[in-house]
């Protein structure tokens, strides 16, 4: 878009029409003193593009002249390859509000339609859109109170912020995001769950509650239907049971069963009678048969008893005869036995006397023996005592071995000493002798010199020989002393005496042993025992009577005793025989008696039967007759049984028929009770109008589920929208900040060669700038520097839009108020640089300074009438 | 014989709860159902009809509340000059023993619940042949017996049945078992049918009267009953539909296309008289496409109209928004908002996405437009 002209009428102090024309494509400057109307044109340009002709707000009121009238603004511009003219008139009167749009001189739209077409041309919305780039103004429009300078700065910053927001969506983006958040916040917690108190939670709760209620109601209805079905079934069963036909059927069945039972019982009685009769006949026949059999048995018994009695009597007689014979033999044996006994006794007396004589002789013999032994023993005892004394005088074997050891020790000591000592020997050649202690020294013998030796040499004199020093250490003397002491103790003079004494003692010991052996032989248990035995021997007695030698007596006595024993054996045998025969006789007599008694008993059953055989035949006749009658009775009974009904079956039929009636009555009562209970329950449940409520709950559930689905869909929609907005905002911030940085840096370096801006990624605002290596916060910069940076940022944005194919005029109203003359030249250069791509319209009161800006110079001219 | 005139009605569905409706409307709909009894009485009296034949489903269920049941009995019993002949339908079949037992005990002598399929002389030489439903789904043609039912020569034979007619129509219950020529085969002068909630003649002697107070969008218009006059045995019945319903249920297809004035199309479908709208329920089935701004305008028009109506429902699942590049300019010509809009727009065009995701994206884009527009 490029503005070519603007015309005002009835706008503030311009009651008459005024116009600025001749706008160029690049830089356009209207430099005029204050109160010249620059800001009025600025506001008019803003109003004609962005304030609806229908509006009556304070912006419009601000345009209205003090004297009244309807503000009219006309702007001519080029866009989309055509020339356009837009006219707007704002008024308190609806009929005078107007908007018209011409395209290449042709009126193409009016009023609202004109507004819509204008929107299409401008594209920007009223606030925050790219059109915001148009405006950088000095002013206090719609800002909070404060110093003018501060407000102007803030306006500049706000304007820049607005441009950034235009890139990132601006207030509308924030509003949209806030509405998304607000909507989602109503339904969801931060963690994405259903929020308490939210419609989603409420709806979910409602659905859950309705499902629960519906299921409960379904169960209740199902139960009710079950009860109704059951009641119908009960009714049907009752109808079946209580139907008169059913009663008749049951009664008829009972009647039939009763009749059947009676008939069966009658038959049963007949059968019973038949059976009784048959029983009687059987009893009679059995009785007759029993009597017959008894009689037969009695007769047989009697015959047998008589036979046995006869035999028993014969046996008894034979027994008695044998017994008497044996008794005679016993008496003879007794006589023989008495005689043999007397003879044996006599032989025994003779033998006893013979034995007494023989014992007396033996006693005397013993007495002599004992006396001799005692004498002998006493002599031996004395010998032993003497030998024992001899033993005490002699050297014992131990003492002898001790003496021999001491003698050996002495000999060893002597040989040891002598071997170490000097020695001498003598060889005689003449008669002269060498003498020691007066005795000639033996020739050819070595004589050790163990002590001082004094030898007398015949004819020569005395020879003194001294042993070497230390030869005799006393061992010989010591051994000799020990031997001497031991010999003394043994009471012997020499070892040879000791050995002789020992030999004597050994002889004595042998004698002692011999004496002791003899004593042992004569008196093994001592002399006293012998004496006591001797003292105990009986004194000699005198014996009278026939005496013979013992052997003869013993032979006689043995013979007599054998004869007596043989008689005794014979006697005992006779006795046994008698005893045996007596017992045999007694048993035979007893058997005979028993047989006699049996005969008597056998007669008892026959008493009353005169003629037993005749009676027997009569009884057989009775049996035969009864047998015939029994056969007849059995035949009749079987015939009766064949036609008689089964009583048990009849009784079962009767029982069953009665049971059926009882069961039917019982079932009827139960069904009536159940019907009543079901009726009560159904009445209670039916009164609750379950089905109606179930239908209602079902519909409500359907509605709630539908609402829930809608809420969930709306939530999904807002979540999706929120995600899209956030993603776009993040992306835009990143992209646009990079683009601004790219465009801004060349502009900044036109003023500060090494300047490097710091741009906040979130706000898109300049937060700091680095110059000459020093970073400075934006807020700490001077007012002039801040407005210069803000203007350059705006120009950078405008360049971005232009490069994006959406060029928009930049309108500056005293936008460089605080910039000094030196710096303003550089700002002019920046403006000129950017005007190559942009239409820039500058309103300024600094006429002189802005003369150097260059570009197209604009002026306000009065005209007669708005075209 | 003289003419015999009676009222034929069915499917009152007393006790229907309308649980899917807002509470305030529920009350009005429920009340309207009860009031239809009074309107039936008015119609009968206005046409000198002494009998009202109810062809089933007088109650919405076999377990209506005591209030619904008793108030119905009271209202019907109070019209002593009228005889009510009622057969239970599939909703209130004879399985509802408690219902009908209680209803009988609460009704006057002029109210007759017909439990048996047997001829009944309701006026001299006027015989009723009822086919009450023993259970919800009887599974057999209950009118079969009518063909063999004897009535005196020259007497009027009026059948009363509930259920679907075979080959009645695609929308009808597949369990329909009543032959369409039952009136002919049973030599009926008239067969009064119930079950179908809209008015529908099946031949010149068989009629569905429809519900006297509509309860769904399936059948447009207000409920009605039929006033039937039989001039004599064999004569073609004279049938007049008389409106009895208070609420006007309307269902309309609304095909839309870009460039179309959707608001005007909407208005065209709605009753012009705003005064009657309070008793009108409308369900619109919108299809086709609208541009984003058009959709916004349409939604606004809908919101404007909605408070006038008892219920105004839009089914818009098949109404898509069509976008052109210029449409997104309405949201933003550049910047992040534009990028977000394009992102969502791309998703609406992405055939790889599920239909639901595309629908969400479309709604999100429309919502963005609304939010931006609201400012």
PDB file of C-alpha atoms in Angstrom, chain A residues 17-221:
ATOM      1  CA  UNK A  17     -11.373  21.060   3.646  1.00  0.00           C
ATOM      2  CA  UNK A  18      -7.600  20.713   3.652  1.00  0.00           C
ATOM      3  CA  UNK A  19      -5.403  18.301   1.814  1.00  0.00           C
ATOM      4  CA  UNK A  20      -1.988  16.833   1.684  1.00  0.00           C
ATOM      5  CA  UNK A  21      -1.152  15.458  -1.687  1.00  0.00           C
ATOM      6  CA  UNK A  22       1.862  14.409  -3.618  1.00  0.00           C
ATOM      7  CA  UNK A  23       3.002  11.571  -1.395  1.00  0.00           C
ATOM      8  CA  UNK A  24       6.009   9.815  -2.864  1.00  0.00           C
ATOM      9  CA  UNK A  25       6.895   6.166  -2.861  1.00  0.00           C
ATOM     10  CA  UNK A  26       9.782   6.546  -0.410  1.00  0.00           C
ATOM     11  CA  UNK A  27      10.465   9.167   2.168  1.00  0.00           C
ATOM     12  CA  UNK A  28       7.856  11.906   2.673  1.00  0.00           C
ATOM     13  CA  UNK A  29       8.349  14.787   5.110  1.00  0.00           C
ATOM     14  CA  UNK A  30       5.908  17.278   6.500  1.00  0.00           C
ATOM     15  CA  UNK A  31       7.918  19.637   8.677  1.00  0.00           C
ATOM     16  CA  UNK A  32       5.795  22.319  10.169  1.00  0.00           C
ATOM     17  CA  UNK A  33       5.607  24.207  13.438  1.00  0.00           C
ATOM     18  CA  UNK A  34       3.461  23.053  16.306  1.00  0.00           C
ATOM     19  CA  UNK A  35      -0.308  23.595  16.084  1.00  0.00           C
ATOM     20  CA  UNK A  36       0.013  23.401  12.329  1.00  0.00           C
ATOM     21  CA  UNK A  37      -2.169  20.301  12.209  1.00  0.00           C
ATOM     22  CA  UNK A  38       0.328  17.491  11.727  1.00  0.00           C
ATOM     23  CA  UNK A  39      -1.085  15.336  14.488  1.00  0.00           C
ATOM     24  CA  UNK A  40      -4.589  15.980  13.206  1.00  0.00           C
ATOM     25  CA  UNK A  41      -3.579  14.530   9.855  1.00  0.00           C
ATOM     26  CA  UNK A  42      -1.836  11.701  11.649  1.00  0.00           C
ATOM     27  CA  UNK A  43      -4.963  10.821  13.631  1.00  0.00           C
ATOM     28  CA  UNK A  44      -7.152  11.270  10.556  1.00  0.00           C
ATOM     29  CA  UNK A  45      -5.050   8.779   8.587  1.00  0.00           C
ATOM     30  CA  UNK A  46      -5.369   6.335  11.460  1.00  0.00           C
ATOM     31  CA  UNK A  47      -9.130   6.906  11.768  1.00  0.00           C
ATOM     32  CA  UNK A  48      -9.979   6.594   8.087  1.00  0.00           C
ATOM     33  CA  UNK A  49      -8.231   3.258   7.859  1.00  0.00           C
ATOM     34  CA  UNK A  50      -9.107   1.718  11.210  1.00  0.00           C
ATOM     35  CA  UNK A  51     -12.186   3.352  12.765  1.00  0.00           C
ATOM     36  CA  UNK A  52     -15.531   2.159  11.406  1.00  0.00           C
ATOM     37  CA  UNK A  53     -17.779   4.837  10.026  1.00  0.00           C
ATOM     38  CA  UNK A  54     -20.429   3.473  12.386  1.00  0.00           C
ATOM     39  CA  UNK A  55     -18.241   4.172  15.374  1.00  0.00           C
ATOM     40  CA  UNK A  56     -19.003   6.938  17.786  1.00  0.00           C
ATOM     41  CA  UNK A  57     -16.265   6.316  20.260  1.00  0.00           C
ATOM     42  CA  UNK A  58     -13.824   8.758  21.819  1.00  0.00           C
ATOM     43  CA  UNK A  59     -11.492   8.551  18.850  1.00  0.00           C
ATOM     44  CA  UNK A  60     -14.252   9.924  16.657  1.00  0.00           C
ATOM     45  CA  UNK A  61     -15.175  12.467  19.276  1.00  0.00           C
ATOM     46  CA  UNK A  62     -11.546  13.560  19.395  1.00  0.00           C
ATOM     47  CA  UNK A  63     -11.737  14.320  15.683  1.00  0.00           C
ATOM     48  CA  UNK A  64     -14.933  16.347  15.922  1.00  0.00           C
ATOM     49  CA  UNK A  65     -14.356  20.116  15.787  1.00  0.00           C
ATOM     50  CA  UNK A  66     -15.345  22.181  18.811  1.00  0.00           C
ATOM     51  CA  UNK A  67     -17.987  23.954  16.763  1.00  0.00           C
ATOM     52  CA  UNK A  68     -19.599  20.686  15.790  1.00  0.00           C
ATOM     53  CA  UNK A  69     -20.060  18.957  12.511  1.00  0.00           C
ATOM     54  CA  UNK A  70     -19.428  15.528  11.147  1.00  0.00           C
ATOM     55  CA  UNK A  71     -15.735  14.733  10.602  1.00  0.00           C
ATOM     56  CA  UNK A  72     -14.959  13.639   7.093  1.00  0.00           C
ATOM     57  CA  UNK A  73     -11.717  12.106   5.925  1.00  0.00           C
ATOM     58  CA  UNK A  74     -10.757  11.026   2.453  1.00  0.00           C
ATOM     59  CA  UNK A  75      -7.597   9.133   1.666  1.00  0.00           C
ATOM     60  CA  UNK A  76      -6.226   8.083  -1.701  1.00  0.00           C
ATOM     61  CA  UNK A  77      -3.878   5.169  -1.982  1.00  0.00           C
ATOM     62  CA  UNK A  78      -2.512   2.544  -4.296  1.00  0.00           C
ATOM     63  CA  UNK A  79      -2.886  -1.116  -3.540  1.00  0.00           C
ATOM     64  CA  UNK A  80      -3.091  -4.374  -5.444  1.00  0.00           C
ATOM     65  CA  UNK A  81      -2.251  -2.530  -8.656  1.00  0.00           C
ATOM     66  CA  UNK A  82      -5.186  -0.133  -8.498  1.00  0.00           C
ATOM     67  CA  UNK A  83      -5.867   3.370  -7.334  1.00  0.00           C
ATOM     68  CA  UNK A  84      -8.293   3.652  -4.436  1.00  0.00           C
ATOM     69  CA  UNK A  85     -10.123   6.388  -2.690  1.00  0.00           C
ATOM     70  CA  UNK A  86     -11.745   5.929   0.676  1.00  0.00           C
ATOM     71  CA  UNK A  87     -14.127   8.372   2.256  1.00  0.00           C
ATOM     72  CA  UNK A  88     -15.576   8.185   5.716  1.00  0.00           C
ATOM     73  CA  UNK A  89     -17.947  10.402   7.576  1.00  0.00           C
ATOM     74  CA  UNK A  90     -18.647   9.886  11.255  1.00  0.00           C
ATOM     75  CA  UNK A  91     -21.741  11.345  12.740  1.00  0.00           C
ATOM     76  CA  UNK A  92     -24.060  11.231  15.721  1.00  0.00           C
ATOM     77  CA  UNK A  93     -26.843  10.735  13.209  1.00  0.00           C
ATOM     78  CA  UNK A  94     -27.087   7.252  11.817  1.00  0.00           C
ATOM     79  CA  UNK A  95     -28.273   8.505   8.462  1.00  0.00           C
ATOM     80  CA  UNK A  96     -25.167  10.644   8.025  1.00  0.00           C
ATOM     81  CA  UNK A  97     -22.660   7.951   8.885  1.00  0.00           C
ATOM     82  CA  UNK A  98     -21.060   6.960   5.678  1.00  0.00           C
ATOM     83  CA  UNK A  99     -18.225   5.136   4.056  1.00  0.00           C
ATOM     84  CA  UNK A 100     -17.465   4.883   0.355  1.00  0.00           C
ATOM     85  CA  UNK A 101     -14.768   3.148  -1.589  1.00  0.00           C
ATOM     86  CA  UNK A 102     -13.714   3.856  -5.142  1.00  0.00           C
ATOM     87  CA  UNK A 103     -11.469   1.714  -7.229  1.00  0.00           C
ATOM     88  CA  UNK A 104      -9.857   3.442 -10.162  1.00  0.00           C
ATOM     89  CA  UNK A 105     -12.521   6.135  -9.953  1.00  0.00           C
ATOM     90  CA  UNK A 106     -15.461   3.780  -9.764  1.00  0.00           C
ATOM     91  CA  UNK A 107     -17.512   3.569  -6.597  1.00  0.00           C
ATOM     92  CA  UNK A 108     -17.331  -0.090  -5.611  1.00  0.00           C
ATOM     93  CA  UNK A 109     -18.736  -0.224  -2.113  1.00  0.00           C
ATOM     94  CA  UNK A 110     -20.507   1.803   0.503  1.00  0.00           C
ATOM     95  CA  UNK A 111     -20.961   1.666   4.243  1.00  0.00           C
ATOM     96  CA  UNK A 112     -20.400  -1.768   5.744  1.00  0.00           C
ATOM     97  CA  UNK A 113     -19.466  -3.287   2.460  1.00  0.00           C
ATOM     98  CA  UNK A 114     -16.894  -0.586   1.993  1.00  0.00           C
ATOM     99  CA  UNK A 115     -15.522  -1.352   5.441  1.00  0.00           C
ATOM    100  CA  UNK A 116     -15.286  -5.032   4.587  1.00  0.00           C
ATOM    101  CA  UNK A 117     -13.492  -4.391   1.330  1.00  0.00           C
ATOM    102  CA  UNK A 118     -11.137  -2.047   3.107  1.00  0.00           C
ATOM    103  CA  UNK A 119     -10.374  -4.765   5.634  1.00  0.00           C
ATOM    104  CA  UNK A 120      -9.507  -7.020   2.766  1.00  0.00           C
ATOM    105  CA  UNK A 121      -7.119  -4.468   1.422  1.00  0.00           C
ATOM    106  CA  UNK A 122      -5.522  -3.581   4.702  1.00  0.00           C
ATOM    107  CA  UNK A 123      -5.611  -7.120   6.030  1.00  0.00           C
ATOM    108  CA  UNK A 124      -4.578  -6.046   9.451  1.00  0.00           C
ATOM    109  CA  UNK A 125      -7.045  -6.162  12.256  1.00  0.00           C
ATOM    110  CA  UNK A 126      -7.637  -3.022  14.183  1.00  0.00           C
ATOM    111  CA  UNK A 127      -5.071  -3.604  16.805  1.00  0.00           C
ATOM    112  CA  UNK A 128      -1.787  -5.399  17.052  1.00  0.00           C
ATOM    113  CA  UNK A 129      -1.617  -6.460  13.455  1.00  0.00           C
ATOM    114  CA  UNK A 130       0.972  -5.510  10.910  1.00  0.00           C
ATOM    115  CA  UNK A 131      -0.711  -2.159  10.458  1.00  0.00           C
ATOM    116  CA  UNK A 132       0.620  -1.261  13.847  1.00  0.00           C
ATOM    117  CA  UNK A 133       3.860  -0.815  12.055  1.00  0.00           C
ATOM    118  CA  UNK A 134       2.454   2.278  10.528  1.00  0.00           C
ATOM    119  CA  UNK A 135       2.485   4.219  13.670  1.00  0.00           C
ATOM    120  CA  UNK A 136       5.211   5.763  15.659  1.00  0.00           C
ATOM    121  CA  UNK A 137       4.004   8.814  17.235  1.00  0.00           C
ATOM    122  CA  UNK A 138       4.673  11.340  19.842  1.00  0.00           C
ATOM    123  CA  UNK A 139       1.747  11.408  22.042  1.00  0.00           C
ATOM    124  CA  UNK A 140      -0.226  10.538  24.966  1.00  0.00           C
ATOM    125  CA  UNK A 141      -3.076   8.759  23.319  1.00  0.00           C
ATOM    126  CA  UNK A 142      -4.620   6.161  25.569  1.00  0.00           C
ATOM    127  CA  UNK A 143      -1.702   5.934  27.896  1.00  0.00           C
ATOM    128  CA  UNK A 144      -1.867   6.198  31.572  1.00  0.00           C
ATOM    129  CA  UNK A 145      -1.016   9.487  33.196  1.00  0.00           C
ATOM    130  CA  UNK A 146       2.555  10.496  33.676  1.00  0.00           C
ATOM    131  CA  UNK A 147       5.059  12.924  32.459  1.00  0.00           C
ATOM    132  CA  UNK A 148       4.902  13.623  28.804  1.00  0.00           C
ATOM    133  CA  UNK A 149       8.427  12.579  28.212  1.00  0.00           C
ATOM    134  CA  UNK A 150       8.012   9.298  29.985  1.00  0.00           C
ATOM    135  CA  UNK A 151       4.762   8.623  28.187  1.00  0.00           C
ATOM    136  CA  UNK A 152       6.340   9.307  24.887  1.00  0.00           C
ATOM    137  CA  UNK A 153       9.046   6.822  25.590  1.00  0.00           C
ATOM    138  CA  UNK A 154       6.567   4.300  26.773  1.00  0.00           C
ATOM    139  CA  UNK A 155       4.512   4.851  23.695  1.00  0.00           C
ATOM    140  CA  UNK A 156       7.521   4.094  21.601  1.00  0.00           C
ATOM    141  CA  UNK A 157       8.223   0.945  23.567  1.00  0.00           C
ATOM    142  CA  UNK A 158       4.637  -0.084  23.555  1.00  0.00           C
ATOM    143  CA  UNK A 159       4.526   0.389  19.886  1.00  0.00           C
ATOM    144  CA  UNK A 160       7.548  -1.811  19.403  1.00  0.00           C
ATOM    145  CA  UNK A 161       6.073  -4.364  21.708  1.00  0.00           C
ATOM    146  CA  UNK A 162       2.934  -4.281  19.638  1.00  0.00           C
ATOM    147  CA  UNK A 163       4.936  -4.981  16.547  1.00  0.00           C
ATOM    148  CA  UNK A 164       6.608  -7.922  18.158  1.00  0.00           C
ATOM    149  CA  UNK A 165       3.283  -9.155  19.275  1.00  0.00           C
ATOM    150  CA  UNK A 166       2.037  -8.801  15.749  1.00  0.00           C
ATOM    151  CA  UNK A 167       4.604 -11.339  14.792  1.00  0.00           C
ATOM    152  CA  UNK A 168       3.853 -13.685  17.623  1.00  0.00           C
ATOM    153  CA  UNK A 169       0.122 -13.260  17.605  1.00  0.00           C
ATOM    154  CA  UNK A 170      -0.040 -10.403  19.995  1.00  0.00           C
ATOM    155  CA  UNK A 171      -2.822  -9.718  22.336  1.00  0.00           C
ATOM    156  CA  UNK A 172      -5.214 -11.778  20.296  1.00  0.00           C
ATOM    157  CA  UNK A 173      -2.904 -14.729  20.641  1.00  0.00           C
ATOM    158  CA  UNK A 174      -2.690 -14.206  24.360  1.00  0.00           C
ATOM    159  CA  UNK A 175      -6.422 -13.769  24.549  1.00  0.00           C
ATOM    160  CA  UNK A 176      -6.987 -16.936  22.582  1.00  0.00           C
ATOM    161  CA  UNK A 177      -4.523 -18.839  24.743  1.00  0.00           C
ATOM    162  CA  UNK A 178      -6.072 -17.414  27.878  1.00  0.00           C
ATOM    163  CA  UNK A 179      -9.507 -18.505  26.730  1.00  0.00           C
ATOM    164  CA  UNK A 180      -8.182 -21.952  25.917  1.00  0.00           C
ATOM    165  CA  UNK A 181      -6.588 -22.153  29.344  1.00  0.00           C
ATOM    166  CA  UNK A 182      -9.718 -20.815  30.985  1.00  0.00           C
ATOM    167  CA  UNK A 183     -11.894 -23.350  29.224  1.00  0.00           C
ATOM    168  CA  UNK A 184      -9.582 -26.249  29.958  1.00  0.00           C
ATOM    169  CA  UNK A 185      -9.146 -25.012  33.516  1.00  0.00           C
ATOM    170  CA  UNK A 186     -12.866 -25.362  34.010  1.00  0.00           C
ATOM    171  CA  UNK A 187     -12.703 -29.038  33.179  1.00  0.00           C
ATOM    172  CA  UNK A 188      -9.219 -30.343  33.829  1.00  0.00           C
ATOM    173  CA  UNK A 189      -6.620 -30.187  36.541  1.00  0.00           C
ATOM    174  CA  UNK A 190      -3.036 -29.350  35.712  1.00  0.00           C
ATOM    175  CA  UNK A 191      -2.286 -33.047  35.487  1.00  0.00           C
ATOM    176  CA  UNK A 192      -5.061 -33.532  32.970  1.00  0.00           C
ATOM    177  CA  UNK A 193      -7.576 -35.145  35.286  1.00  0.00           C
ATOM    178  CA  UNK A 194     -11.168 -34.096  35.615  1.00  0.00           C
ATOM    179  CA  UNK A 195     -11.317 -31.002  37.794  1.00  0.00           C
ATOM    180  CA  UNK A 196     -13.526 -30.932  40.849  1.00  0.00           C
ATOM    181  CA  UNK A 197     -16.470 -28.645  40.317  1.00  0.00           C
ATOM    182  CA  UNK A 198     -16.014 -28.705  36.557  1.00  0.00           C
ATOM    183  CA  UNK A 199     -18.672 -29.653  34.069  1.00  0.00           C
ATOM    184  CA  UNK A 200     -16.623 -32.623  32.887  1.00  0.00           C
ATOM    185  CA  UNK A 201     -16.326 -34.027  36.386  1.00  0.00           C
ATOM    186  CA  UNK A 202     -19.976 -33.354  37.048  1.00  0.00           C
ATOM    187  CA  UNK A 203     -21.012 -34.971  33.800  1.00  0.00           C
ATOM    188  CA  UNK A 204     -18.787 -38.004  34.378  1.00  0.00           C
ATOM    189  CA  UNK A 205     -20.232 -38.303  37.846  1.00  0.00           C
ATOM    190  CA  UNK A 206     -23.727 -37.988  36.440  1.00  0.00           C
ATOM    191  CA  UNK A 207     -23.049 -40.700  33.871  1.00  0.00           C
ATOM    192  CA  UNK A 208     -21.551 -43.020  36.476  1.00  0.00           C
ATOM    193  CA  UNK A 209     -24.445 -42.384  38.812  1.00  0.00           C
ATOM    194  CA  UNK A 210     -26.985 -42.972  36.073  1.00  0.00           C
ATOM    195  CA  UNK A 211     -25.283 -46.173  34.963  1.00  0.00           C
ATOM    196  CA  UNK A 212     -25.337 -47.403  38.527  1.00  0.00           C
ATOM    197  CA  UNK A 213     -28.960 -46.402  38.898  1.00  0.00           C
ATOM    198  CA  UNK A 214     -29.875 -47.943  35.555  1.00  0.00           C
ATOM    199  CA  UNK A 215     -28.179 -51.212  36.445  1.00  0.00           C
ATOM    200  CA  UNK A 216     -29.891 -51.257  39.821  1.00  0.00           C
ATOM    201  CA  UNK A 217     -33.224 -50.579  38.196  1.00  0.00           C
ATOM    202  CA  UNK A 218     -32.575 -53.249  35.583  1.00  0.00           C
ATOM    203  CA  UNK A 219     -31.905 -55.722  38.341  1.00  0.00           C
ATOM    204  CA  UNK A 220     -35.045 -54.637  40.151  1.00  0.00           C
ATOM    205  CA  UNK A 221     -37.101 -54.870  36.980  1.00  0.00           C
TER     206      UNK A 221
END
